[in-house]
PDB file of C-alpha atoms in Angstrom:
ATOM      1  CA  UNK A   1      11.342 -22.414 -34.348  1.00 87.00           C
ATOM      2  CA  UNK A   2       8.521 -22.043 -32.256  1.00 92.00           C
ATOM      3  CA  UNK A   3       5.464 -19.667 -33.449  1.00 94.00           C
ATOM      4  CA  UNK A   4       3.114 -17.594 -31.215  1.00 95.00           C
ATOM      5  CA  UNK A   5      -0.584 -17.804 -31.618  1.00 94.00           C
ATOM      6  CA  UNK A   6      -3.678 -16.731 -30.223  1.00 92.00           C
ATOM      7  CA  UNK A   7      -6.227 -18.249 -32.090  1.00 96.00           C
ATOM      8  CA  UNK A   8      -9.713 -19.930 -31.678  1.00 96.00           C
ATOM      9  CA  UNK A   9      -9.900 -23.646 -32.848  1.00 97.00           C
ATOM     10  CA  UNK A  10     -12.594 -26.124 -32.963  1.00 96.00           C
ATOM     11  CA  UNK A  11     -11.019 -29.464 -30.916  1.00 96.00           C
ATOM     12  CA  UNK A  12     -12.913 -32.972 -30.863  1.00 95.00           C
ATOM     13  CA  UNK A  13     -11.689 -34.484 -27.510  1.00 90.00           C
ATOM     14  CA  UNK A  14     -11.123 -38.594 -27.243  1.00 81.00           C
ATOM     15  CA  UNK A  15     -14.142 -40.169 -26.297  1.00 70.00           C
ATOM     16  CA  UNK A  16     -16.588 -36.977 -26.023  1.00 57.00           C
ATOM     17  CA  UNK A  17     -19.223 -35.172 -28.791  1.00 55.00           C
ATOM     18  CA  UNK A  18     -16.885 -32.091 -29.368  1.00 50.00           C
ATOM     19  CA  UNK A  19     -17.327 -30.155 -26.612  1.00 48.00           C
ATOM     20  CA  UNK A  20     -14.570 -28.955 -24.392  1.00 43.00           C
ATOM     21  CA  UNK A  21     -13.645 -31.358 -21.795  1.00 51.00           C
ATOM     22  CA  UNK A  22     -10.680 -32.719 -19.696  1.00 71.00           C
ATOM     23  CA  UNK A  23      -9.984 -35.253 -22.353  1.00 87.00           C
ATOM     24  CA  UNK A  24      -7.253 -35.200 -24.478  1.00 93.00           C
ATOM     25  CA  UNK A  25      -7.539 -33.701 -28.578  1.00 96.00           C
ATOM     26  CA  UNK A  26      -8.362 -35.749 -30.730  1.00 96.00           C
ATOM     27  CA  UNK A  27      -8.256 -33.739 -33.703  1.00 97.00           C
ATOM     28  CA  UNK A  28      -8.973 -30.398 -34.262  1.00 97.00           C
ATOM     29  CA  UNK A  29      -9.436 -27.545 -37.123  1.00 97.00           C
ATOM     30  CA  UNK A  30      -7.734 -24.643 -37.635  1.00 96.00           C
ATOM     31  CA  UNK A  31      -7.403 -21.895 -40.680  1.00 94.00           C
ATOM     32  CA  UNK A  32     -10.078 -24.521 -42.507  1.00 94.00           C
ATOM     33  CA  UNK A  33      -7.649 -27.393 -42.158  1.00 94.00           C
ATOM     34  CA  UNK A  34      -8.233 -30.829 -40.282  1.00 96.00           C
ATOM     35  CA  UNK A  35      -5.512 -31.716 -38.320  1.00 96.00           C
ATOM     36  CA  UNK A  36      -5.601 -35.404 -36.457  1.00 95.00           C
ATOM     37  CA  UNK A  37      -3.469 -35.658 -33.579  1.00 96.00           C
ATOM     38  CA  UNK A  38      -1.157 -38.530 -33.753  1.00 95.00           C
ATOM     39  CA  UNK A  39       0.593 -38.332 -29.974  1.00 96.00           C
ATOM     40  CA  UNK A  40      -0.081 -36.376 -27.045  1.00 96.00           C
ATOM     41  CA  UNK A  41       3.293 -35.223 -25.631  1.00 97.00           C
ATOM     42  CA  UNK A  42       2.379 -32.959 -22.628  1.00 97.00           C
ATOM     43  CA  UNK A  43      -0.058 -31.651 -20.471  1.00 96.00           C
ATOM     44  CA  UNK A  44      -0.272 -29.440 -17.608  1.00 95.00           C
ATOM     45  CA  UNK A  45      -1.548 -26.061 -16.339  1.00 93.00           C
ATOM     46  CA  UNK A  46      -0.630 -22.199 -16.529  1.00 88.00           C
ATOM     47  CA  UNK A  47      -1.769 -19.171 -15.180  1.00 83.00           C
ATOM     48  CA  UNK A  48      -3.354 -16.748 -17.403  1.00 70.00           C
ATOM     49  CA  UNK A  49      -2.088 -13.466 -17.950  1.00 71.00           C
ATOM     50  CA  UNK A  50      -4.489 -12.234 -14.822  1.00 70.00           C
ATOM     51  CA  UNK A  51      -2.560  -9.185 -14.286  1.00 74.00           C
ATOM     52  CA  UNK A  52      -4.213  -7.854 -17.666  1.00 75.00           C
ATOM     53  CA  UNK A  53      -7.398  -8.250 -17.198  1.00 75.00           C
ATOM     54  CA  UNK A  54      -9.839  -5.510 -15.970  1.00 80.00           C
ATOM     55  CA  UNK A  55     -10.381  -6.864 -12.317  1.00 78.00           C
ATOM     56  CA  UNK A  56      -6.522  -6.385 -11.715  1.00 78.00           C
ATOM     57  CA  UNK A  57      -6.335  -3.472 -13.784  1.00 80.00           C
ATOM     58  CA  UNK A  58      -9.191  -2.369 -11.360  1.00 83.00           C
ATOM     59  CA  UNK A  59      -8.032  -3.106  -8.565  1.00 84.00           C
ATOM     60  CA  UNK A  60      -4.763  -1.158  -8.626  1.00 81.00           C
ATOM     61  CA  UNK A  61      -7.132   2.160 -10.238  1.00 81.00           C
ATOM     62  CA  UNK A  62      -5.887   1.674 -13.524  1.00 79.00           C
ATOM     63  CA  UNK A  63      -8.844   1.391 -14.803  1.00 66.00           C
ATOM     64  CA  UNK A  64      -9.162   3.962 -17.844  1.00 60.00           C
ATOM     65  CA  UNK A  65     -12.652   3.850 -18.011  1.00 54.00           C
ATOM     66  CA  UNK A  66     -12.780   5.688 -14.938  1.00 49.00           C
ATOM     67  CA  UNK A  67     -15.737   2.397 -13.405  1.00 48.00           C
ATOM     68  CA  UNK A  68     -17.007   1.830 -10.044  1.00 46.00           C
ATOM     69  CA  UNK A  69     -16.538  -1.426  -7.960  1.00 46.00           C
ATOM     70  CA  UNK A  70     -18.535  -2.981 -10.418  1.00 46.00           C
ATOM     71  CA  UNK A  71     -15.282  -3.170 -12.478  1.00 44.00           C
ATOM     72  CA  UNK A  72     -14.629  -6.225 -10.251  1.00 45.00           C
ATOM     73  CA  UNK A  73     -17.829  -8.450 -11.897  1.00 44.00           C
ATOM     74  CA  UNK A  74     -16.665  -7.611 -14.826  1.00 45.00           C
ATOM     75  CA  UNK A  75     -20.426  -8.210 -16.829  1.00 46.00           C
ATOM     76  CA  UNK A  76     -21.996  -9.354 -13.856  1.00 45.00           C
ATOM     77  CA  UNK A  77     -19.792 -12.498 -13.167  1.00 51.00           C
ATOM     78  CA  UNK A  78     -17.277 -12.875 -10.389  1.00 48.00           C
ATOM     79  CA  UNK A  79     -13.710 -11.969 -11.032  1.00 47.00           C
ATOM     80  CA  UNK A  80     -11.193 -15.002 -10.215  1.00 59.00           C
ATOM     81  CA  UNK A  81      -8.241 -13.892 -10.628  1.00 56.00           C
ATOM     82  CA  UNK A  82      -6.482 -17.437 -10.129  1.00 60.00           C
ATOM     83  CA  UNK A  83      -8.567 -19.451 -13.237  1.00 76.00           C
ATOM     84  CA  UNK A  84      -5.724 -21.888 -14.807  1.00 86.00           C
ATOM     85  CA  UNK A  85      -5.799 -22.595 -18.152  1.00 88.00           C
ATOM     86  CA  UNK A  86      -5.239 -25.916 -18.982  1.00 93.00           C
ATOM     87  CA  UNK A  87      -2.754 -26.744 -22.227  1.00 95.00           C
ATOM     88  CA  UNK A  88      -2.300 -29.444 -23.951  1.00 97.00           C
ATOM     89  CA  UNK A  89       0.905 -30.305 -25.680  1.00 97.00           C
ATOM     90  CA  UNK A  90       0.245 -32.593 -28.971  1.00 97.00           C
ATOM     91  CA  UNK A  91       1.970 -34.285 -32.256  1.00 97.00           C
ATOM     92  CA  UNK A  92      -0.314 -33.713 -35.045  1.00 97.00           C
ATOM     93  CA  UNK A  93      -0.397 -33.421 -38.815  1.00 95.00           C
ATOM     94  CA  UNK A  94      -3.170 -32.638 -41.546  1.00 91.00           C
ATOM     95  CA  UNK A  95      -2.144 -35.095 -44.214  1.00 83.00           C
ATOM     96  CA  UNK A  96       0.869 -36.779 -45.993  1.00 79.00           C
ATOM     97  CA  UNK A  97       1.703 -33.903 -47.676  1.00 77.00           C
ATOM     98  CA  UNK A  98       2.284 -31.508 -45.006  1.00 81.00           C
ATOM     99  CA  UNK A  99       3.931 -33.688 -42.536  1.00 86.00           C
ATOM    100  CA  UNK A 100       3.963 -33.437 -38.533  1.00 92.00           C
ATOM    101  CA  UNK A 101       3.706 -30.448 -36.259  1.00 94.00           C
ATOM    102  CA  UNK A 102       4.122 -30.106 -32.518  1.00 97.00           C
ATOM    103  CA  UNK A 103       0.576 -27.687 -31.351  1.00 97.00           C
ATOM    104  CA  UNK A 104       0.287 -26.127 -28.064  1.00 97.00           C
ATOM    105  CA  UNK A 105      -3.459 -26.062 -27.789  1.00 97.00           C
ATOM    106  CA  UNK A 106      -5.350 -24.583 -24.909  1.00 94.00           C
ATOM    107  CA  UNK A 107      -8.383 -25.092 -22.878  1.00 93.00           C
ATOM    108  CA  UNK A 108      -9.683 -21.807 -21.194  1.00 88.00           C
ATOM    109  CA  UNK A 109     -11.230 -21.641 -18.002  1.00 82.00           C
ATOM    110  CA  UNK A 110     -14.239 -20.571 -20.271  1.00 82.00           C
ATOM    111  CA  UNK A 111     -14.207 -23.811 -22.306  1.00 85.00           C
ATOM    112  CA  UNK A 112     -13.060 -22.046 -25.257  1.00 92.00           C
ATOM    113  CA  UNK A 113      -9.788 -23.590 -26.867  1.00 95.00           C
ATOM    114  CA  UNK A 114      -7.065 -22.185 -29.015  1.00 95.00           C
ATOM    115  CA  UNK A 115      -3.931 -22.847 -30.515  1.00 97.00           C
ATOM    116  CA  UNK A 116      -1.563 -20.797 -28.621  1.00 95.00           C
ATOM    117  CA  UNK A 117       2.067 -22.341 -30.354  1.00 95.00           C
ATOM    118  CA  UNK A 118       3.203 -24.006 -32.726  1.00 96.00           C
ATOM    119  CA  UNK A 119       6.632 -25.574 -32.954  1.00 92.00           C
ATOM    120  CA  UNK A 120       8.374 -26.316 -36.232  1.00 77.00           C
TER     121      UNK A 120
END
């Protein structure tokens, strides 16, 4: 059974101080609990849902709030509609009690991660 998610975990990548990187997890915490990754067992890129954010909404005058051009900055940065998010695919557990999980977790273009599945 797999489980949808969509949220924000703190990840410790191999080999760097905790910030977000290329690297693979390490470990990382979510709902309070430490969970050490014990195999990584996929990683590769997706396209984010782009087609819900404001820029596209924008851009085919769906807009609600009724904005100007400026939609398309969205809060003064460029809109890029292509950013990939990059997911990582790992084997991890949080102790002998609870046994192993399979974790989808995911690296935003922002450099914010989150656990987007998890797999029983």
């Amino acid at each position: 059974m797999v489980r949808r998610y969509a949220e924000p975990v703190q990840v410790r990548a191999k080999g760097t101080d905790g910030t977000a990187s290329v690297e693979p997890p390490a470990s990382f915490l979510w709902r309070g609990r430490l969970y050490v990754v014990r195999a990584v067992l996929g990683h590769w890129r997706e396209r984010r849902s782009w087609w819900t954010e404001a820029a596209a909404r924008a851009v085919h005058g769906d807009d609600a709030g009724g904005a100007s051009g400026d939609a398309l900055a969205g809060a003064g940065q460029p809109a890029s509609l292509s950013d990939e998010r990059e997911v990582w695919r790992v084997e991890a557990g949080s102790g002998r009690a609870f046994g192993l999980g399979v974790y989808d977790l995911c690296l935003d273009p922002g450099r914010a991660w989150s656990l987007v599945r998890v797999s029983d």
